[in-house]
Amino acid sequence: MANYWRSGDGRKYLETAARWVVEQAAMRGLSVHDYLEGRCTLADLGVTTENAMQTLMPRMPDAHHHYLEHRPRGKGFATWAEWFSHRLRNRIFYFFHRHRQGGGLTRCFAEWPIEVPQRPKEWAA
């Protein structure tokens, strides 16, 4: 599964999703740094199925079909919303989380697929 996301269209979908997260956060007066520092949730940034259907799906309307055709194994998804909820949202979660040795998760830029956005000036140290 990981290889699907590392190259070709899979990689392009992740990059599009990352830009979408940054844009959605900014529209709400937030940044991805707010999430990393625990000031909000992914839903507060706009990472919800409902919002993705309205604002992300038009940017990649056939992504769930492409995933179905190119997945190495496992479940396919009949609708874009189902694919987002079970696959892409999970990848977005791992943009910002890394497993720690001994268990648990750490919030950080983990699998972030594009250049890390600058911290907003009001939060800069």
JSON list of C-alpha atoms in Angstrom, two decimals:
[
{"chain": "A", "resi": 1, "resn": "MET", "atom": "CA", "xyz": [0.00, 0.00, 0.00]},
{"chain": "A", "resi": 2, "resn": "ALA", "atom": "CA", "xyz": [2.74, 2.43, 0.90]},
{"chain": "A", "resi": 3, "resn": "ASN", "atom": "CA", "xyz": [4.22, 2.23, -2.60]},
{"chain": "A", "resi": 4, "resn": "TYR", "atom": "CA", "xyz": [0.95, 3.46, -4.13]},
{"chain": "A", "resi": 5, "resn": "TRP", "atom": "CA", "xyz": [1.29, 6.73, -2.23]},
{"chain": "A", "resi": 6, "resn": "ARG", "atom": "CA", "xyz": [5.01, 7.22, -3.00]},
{"chain": "A", "resi": 7, "resn": "SER", "atom": "CA", "xyz": [4.92, 7.71, -6.74]},
{"chain": "A", "resi": 8, "resn": "GLY", "atom": "CA", "xyz": [2.81, 8.62, -9.73]},
{"chain": "A", "resi": 9, "resn": "ASP", "atom": "CA", "xyz": [-0.80, 9.63, -9.26]},
{"chain": "A", "resi": 10, "resn": "GLY", "atom": "CA", "xyz": [-0.88, 8.36, -5.67]},
{"chain": "A", "resi": 11, "resn": "ARG", "atom": "CA", "xyz": [1.84, 10.87, -4.78]},
{"chain": "A", "resi": 12, "resn": "LYS", "atom": "CA", "xyz": [0.00, 13.63, -6.67]},
{"chain": "A", "resi": 13, "resn": "TYR", "atom": "CA", "xyz": [-3.16, 12.92, -4.68]},
{"chain": "A", "resi": 14, "resn": "LEU", "atom": "CA", "xyz": [-1.22, 13.22, -1.41]},
{"chain": "A", "resi": 15, "resn": "GLU", "atom": "CA", "xyz": [0.36, 16.49, -2.50]},
{"chain": "A", "resi": 16, "resn": "THR", "atom": "CA", "xyz": [-3.04, 17.85, -3.51]},
{"chain": "A", "resi": 17, "resn": "ALA", "atom": "CA", "xyz": [-4.48, 16.76, -0.16]},
{"chain": "A", "resi": 18, "resn": "ALA", "atom": "CA", "xyz": [-1.64, 18.46, 1.74]},
{"chain": "A", "resi": 19, "resn": "ARG", "atom": "CA", "xyz": [-2.19, 21.74, -0.11]},
{"chain": "A", "resi": 20, "resn": "TRP", "atom": "CA", "xyz": [-5.91, 21.40, 0.56]},
{"chain": "A", "resi": 21, "resn": "VAL", "atom": "CA", "xyz": [-5.30, 20.97, 4.31]},
{"chain": "A", "resi": 22, "resn": "VAL", "atom": "CA", "xyz": [-3.13, 24.12, 4.37]},
{"chain": "A", "resi": 23, "resn": "GLU", "atom": "CA", "xyz": [-5.77, 26.09, 2.44]},
{"chain": "A", "resi": 24, "resn": "GLN", "atom": "CA", "xyz": [-8.67, 24.85, 4.57]},
{"chain": "A", "resi": 25, "resn": "ALA", "atom": "CA", "xyz": [-6.82, 25.68, 7.77]},
{"chain": "A", "resi": 26, "resn": "ALA", "atom": "CA", "xyz": [-6.03, 29.20, 6.53]},
{"chain": "A", "resi": 27, "resn": "MET", "atom": "CA", "xyz": [-9.69, 29.76, 5.63]},
{"chain": "A", "resi": 28, "resn": "ARG", "atom": "CA", "xyz": [-10.49, 29.06, 9.29]},
{"chain": "A", "resi": 29, "resn": "GLY", "atom": "CA", "xyz": [-7.78, 31.34, 10.64]},
{"chain": "A", "resi": 30, "resn": "LEU", "atom": "CA", "xyz": [-5.60, 28.36, 11.58]},
{"chain": "A", "resi": 31, "resn": "SER", "atom": "CA", "xyz": [-2.46, 26.68, 10.33]},
{"chain": "A", "resi": 32, "resn": "VAL", "atom": "CA", "xyz": [-1.15, 23.14, 10.39]},
{"chain": "A", "resi": 33, "resn": "HIS", "atom": "CA", "xyz": [1.19, 24.33, 13.14]},
{"chain": "A", "resi": 34, "resn": "ASP", "atom": "CA", "xyz": [-1.87, 24.93, 15.33]},
{"chain": "A", "resi": 35, "resn": "TYR", "atom": "CA", "xyz": [-2.72, 21.25, 14.97]},
{"chain": "A", "resi": 36, "resn": "LEU", "atom": "CA", "xyz": [0.83, 20.08, 15.63]},
{"chain": "A", "resi": 37, "resn": "GLU", "atom": "CA", "xyz": [0.96, 22.17, 18.78]},
{"chain": "A", "resi": 38, "resn": "GLY", "atom": "CA", "xyz": [-2.38, 20.81, 20.05]},
{"chain": "A", "resi": 39, "resn": "ARG", "atom": "CA", "xyz": [-4.47, 23.96, 19.65]},
{"chain": "A", "resi": 40, "resn": "CYS", "atom": "CA", "xyz": [-7.06, 22.33, 17.38]},
{"chain": "A", "resi": 41, "resn": "THR", "atom": "CA", "xyz": [-8.22, 19.09, 15.82]},
{"chain": "A", "resi": 42, "resn": "LEU", "atom": "CA", "xyz": [-8.02, 17.95, 12.22]},
{"chain": "A", "resi": 43, "resn": "ALA", "atom": "CA", "xyz": [-11.77, 18.58, 11.99]},
{"chain": "A", "resi": 44, "resn": "ASP", "atom": "CA", "xyz": [-11.14, 22.16, 13.15]},
{"chain": "A", "resi": 45, "resn": "LEU", "atom": "CA", "xyz": [-8.75, 22.49, 10.18]},
{"chain": "A", "resi": 46, "resn": "GLY", "atom": "CA", "xyz": [-11.54, 21.32, 7.86]},
{"chain": "A", "resi": 47, "resn": "VAL", "atom": "CA", "xyz": [-10.49, 17.68, 7.47]},
{"chain": "A", "resi": 48, "resn": "THR", "atom": "CA", "xyz": [-13.95, 16.14, 7.42]},
{"chain": "A", "resi": 49, "resn": "THR", "atom": "CA", "xyz": [-15.68, 13.97, 4.85]},
{"chain": "A", "resi": 50, "resn": "GLU", "atom": "CA", "xyz": [-18.39, 16.57, 4.28]},
{"chain": "A", "resi": 51, "resn": "ASN", "atom": "CA", "xyz": [-15.90, 19.37, 3.65]},
{"chain": "A", "resi": 52, "resn": "ALA", "atom": "CA", "xyz": [-13.69, 17.13, 1.51]},
{"chain": "A", "resi": 53, "resn": "MET", "atom": "CA", "xyz": [-16.68, 16.21, -0.66]},
{"chain": "A", "resi": 54, "resn": "GLN", "atom": "CA", "xyz": [-17.35, 19.89, -1.32]},
{"chain": "A", "resi": 55, "resn": "THR", "atom": "CA", "xyz": [-13.84, 21.26, -1.67]},
{"chain": "A", "resi": 56, "resn": "LEU", "atom": "CA", "xyz": [-11.32, 18.46, -2.31]},
{"chain": "A", "resi": 57, "resn": "MET", "atom": "CA", "xyz": [-13.26, 16.02, -4.46]},
{"chain": "A", "resi": 58, "resn": "PRO", "atom": "CA", "xyz": [-13.55, 18.52, -7.37]},
{"chain": "A", "resi": 59, "resn": "ARG", "atom": "CA", "xyz": [-9.72, 18.58, -7.49]},
{"chain": "A", "resi": 60, "resn": "MET", "atom": "CA", "xyz": [-9.43, 14.79, -7.75]},
{"chain": "A", "resi": 61, "resn": "PRO", "atom": "CA", "xyz": [-12.84, 13.39, -8.69]},
{"chain": "A", "resi": 62, "resn": "ASP", "atom": "CA", "xyz": [-11.56, 10.05, -10.01]},
{"chain": "A", "resi": 63, "resn": "ALA", "atom": "CA", "xyz": [-9.02, 9.34, -7.28]},
{"chain": "A", "resi": 64, "resn": "HIS", "atom": "CA", "xyz": [-11.04, 6.52, -5.73]},
{"chain": "A", "resi": 65, "resn": "HIS", "atom": "CA", "xyz": [-11.29, 4.79, -9.13]},
{"chain": "A", "resi": 66, "resn": "HIS", "atom": "CA", "xyz": [-7.55, 5.15, -9.68]},
{"chain": "A", "resi": 67, "resn": "TYR", "atom": "CA", "xyz": [-6.90, 3.74, -6.21]},
{"chain": "A", "resi": 68, "resn": "LEU", "atom": "CA", "xyz": [-9.18, 0.79, -6.96]},
{"chain": "A", "resi": 69, "resn": "GLU", "atom": "CA", "xyz": [-7.31, 0.05, -10.20]},
{"chain": "A", "resi": 70, "resn": "HIS", "atom": "CA", "xyz": [-3.82, 0.35, -8.68]},
{"chain": "A", "resi": 71, "resn": "ARG", "atom": "CA", "xyz": [-4.06, -0.86, -5.11]},
{"chain": "A", "resi": 72, "resn": "PRO", "atom": "CA", "xyz": [-1.78, -3.80, -4.42]},
{"chain": "A", "resi": 73, "resn": "ARG", "atom": "CA", "xyz": [-4.42, -5.67, -2.40]},
{"chain": "A", "resi": 74, "resn": "GLY", "atom": "CA", "xyz": [-7.21, -5.02, 0.03]},
{"chain": "A", "resi": 75, "resn": "LYS", "atom": "CA", "xyz": [-10.52, -3.32, -0.14]},
{"chain": "A", "resi": 76, "resn": "GLY", "atom": "CA", "xyz": [-11.74, -1.09, -2.92]},
{"chain": "A", "resi": 77, "resn": "PHE", "atom": "CA", "xyz": [-14.21, 1.72, -2.34]},
{"chain": "A", "resi": 78, "resn": "ALA", "atom": "CA", "xyz": [-17.36, 2.34, -4.35]},
{"chain": "A", "resi": 79, "resn": "THR", "atom": "CA", "xyz": [-17.61, 6.05, -3.62]},
{"chain": "A", "resi": 80, "resn": "TRP", "atom": "CA", "xyz": [-15.23, 8.95, -3.25]},
{"chain": "A", "resi": 81, "resn": "ALA", "atom": "CA", "xyz": [-16.56, 9.66, 0.27]},
{"chain": "A", "resi": 82, "resn": "GLU", "atom": "CA", "xyz": [-15.90, 6.08, 1.38]},
{"chain": "A", "resi": 83, "resn": "TRP", "atom": "CA", "xyz": [-12.38, 6.19, -0.08]},
{"chain": "A", "resi": 84, "resn": "PHE", "atom": "CA", "xyz": [-11.67, 9.53, 1.64]},
{"chain": "A", "resi": 85, "resn": "SER", "atom": "CA", "xyz": [-12.99, 8.30, 4.99]},
{"chain": "A", "resi": 86, "resn": "HIS", "atom": "CA", "xyz": [-11.02, 5.05, 4.97]},
{"chain": "A", "resi": 87, "resn": "ARG", "atom": "CA", "xyz": [-7.84, 5.78, 3.02]},
{"chain": "A", "resi": 88, "resn": "LEU", "atom": "CA", "xyz": [-7.05, 9.40, 2.27]},
{"chain": "A", "resi": 89, "resn": "ARG", "atom": "CA", "xyz": [-8.07, 10.70, 5.69]},
{"chain": "A", "resi": 90, "resn": "ASN", "atom": "CA", "xyz": [-5.79, 8.08, 7.22]},
{"chain": "A", "resi": 91, "resn": "ARG", "atom": "CA", "xyz": [-2.90, 9.31, 5.07]},
{"chain": "A", "resi": 92, "resn": "ILE", "atom": "CA", "xyz": [-3.68, 12.89, 6.13]},
{"chain": "A", "resi": 93, "resn": "PHE", "atom": "CA", "xyz": [-3.54, 11.75, 9.77]},
{"chain": "A", "resi": 94, "resn": "TYR", "atom": "CA", "xyz": [-0.05, 10.37, 9.15]},
{"chain": "A", "resi": 95, "resn": "PHE", "atom": "CA", "xyz": [1.06, 13.65, 7.60]},
{"chain": "A", "resi": 96, "resn": "PHE", "atom": "CA", "xyz": [1.16, 14.78, 11.24]},
{"chain": "A", "resi": 97, "resn": "HIS", "atom": "CA", "xyz": [1.85, 11.67, 13.35]},
{"chain": "A", "resi": 98, "resn": "ARG", "atom": "CA", "xyz": [4.74, 9.30, 13.87]},
{"chain": "A", "resi": 99, "resn": "HIS", "atom": "CA", "xyz": [4.72, 6.17, 16.01]},
{"chain": "A", "resi": 100, "resn": "ARG", "atom": "CA", "xyz": [7.05, 6.34, 19.03]},
{"chain": "A", "resi": 101, "resn": "GLN", "atom": "CA", "xyz": [9.21, 3.47, 20.15]},
{"chain": "A", "resi": 102, "resn": "GLY", "atom": "CA", "xyz": [7.42, 1.86, 23.03]},
{"chain": "A", "resi": 103, "resn": "GLY", "atom": "CA", "xyz": [4.00, 2.88, 21.75]},
{"chain": "A", "resi": 104, "resn": "GLY", "atom": "CA", "xyz": [1.95, 5.97, 21.23]},
{"chain": "A", "resi": 105, "resn": "LEU", "atom": "CA", "xyz": [2.10, 8.71, 18.65]},
{"chain": "A", "resi": 106, "resn": "THR", "atom": "CA", "xyz": [3.98, 11.97, 18.35]},
{"chain": "A", "resi": 107, "resn": "ARG", "atom": "CA", "xyz": [2.58, 14.96, 16.50]},
{"chain": "A", "resi": 108, "resn": "CYS", "atom": "CA", "xyz": [5.08, 16.22, 13.95]},
{"chain": "A", "resi": 109, "resn": "PHE", "atom": "CA", "xyz": [5.53, 16.66, 10.22]},
{"chain": "A", "resi": 110, "resn": "ALA", "atom": "CA", "xyz": [5.89, 12.93, 9.63]},
{"chain": "A", "resi": 111, "resn": "GLU", "atom": "CA", "xyz": [4.77, 11.90, 6.15]},
{"chain": "A", "resi": 112, "resn": "TRP", "atom": "CA", "xyz": [4.19, 15.47, 4.94]},
{"chain": "A", "resi": 113, "resn": "PRO", "atom": "CA", "xyz": [4.46, 15.27, 1.14]},
{"chain": "A", "resi": 114, "resn": "ILE", "atom": "CA", "xyz": [5.21, 18.90, 0.24]},
{"chain": "A", "resi": 115, "resn": "GLU", "atom": "CA", "xyz": [7.42, 21.66, 1.57]},
{"chain": "A", "resi": 116, "resn": "VAL", "atom": "CA", "xyz": [6.63, 22.39, 5.20]},
{"chain": "A", "resi": 117, "resn": "PRO", "atom": "CA", "xyz": [4.60, 25.61, 5.38]},
{"chain": "A", "resi": 118, "resn": "GLN", "atom": "CA", "xyz": [6.08, 28.48, 7.30]},
{"chain": "A", "resi": 119, "resn": "ARG", "atom": "CA", "xyz": [4.74, 29.14, 10.75]},
{"chain": "A", "resi": 120, "resn": "PRO", "atom": "CA", "xyz": [2.37, 32.12, 10.74]},
{"chain": "A", "resi": 121, "resn": "LYS", "atom": "CA", "xyz": [4.10, 35.29, 11.89]},
{"chain": "A", "resi": 122, "resn": "GLU", "atom": "CA", "xyz": [1.88, 35.66, 14.95]},
{"chain": "A", "resi": 123, "resn": "TRP", "atom": "CA", "xyz": [3.20, 32.29, 16.21]},
{"chain": "A", "resi": 124, "resn": "ALA", "atom": "CA", "xyz": [6.84, 32.70, 15.19]},
{"chain": "A", "resi": 125, "resn": "ALA", "atom": "CA", "xyz": [9.33, 32.52, 18.01]}
]
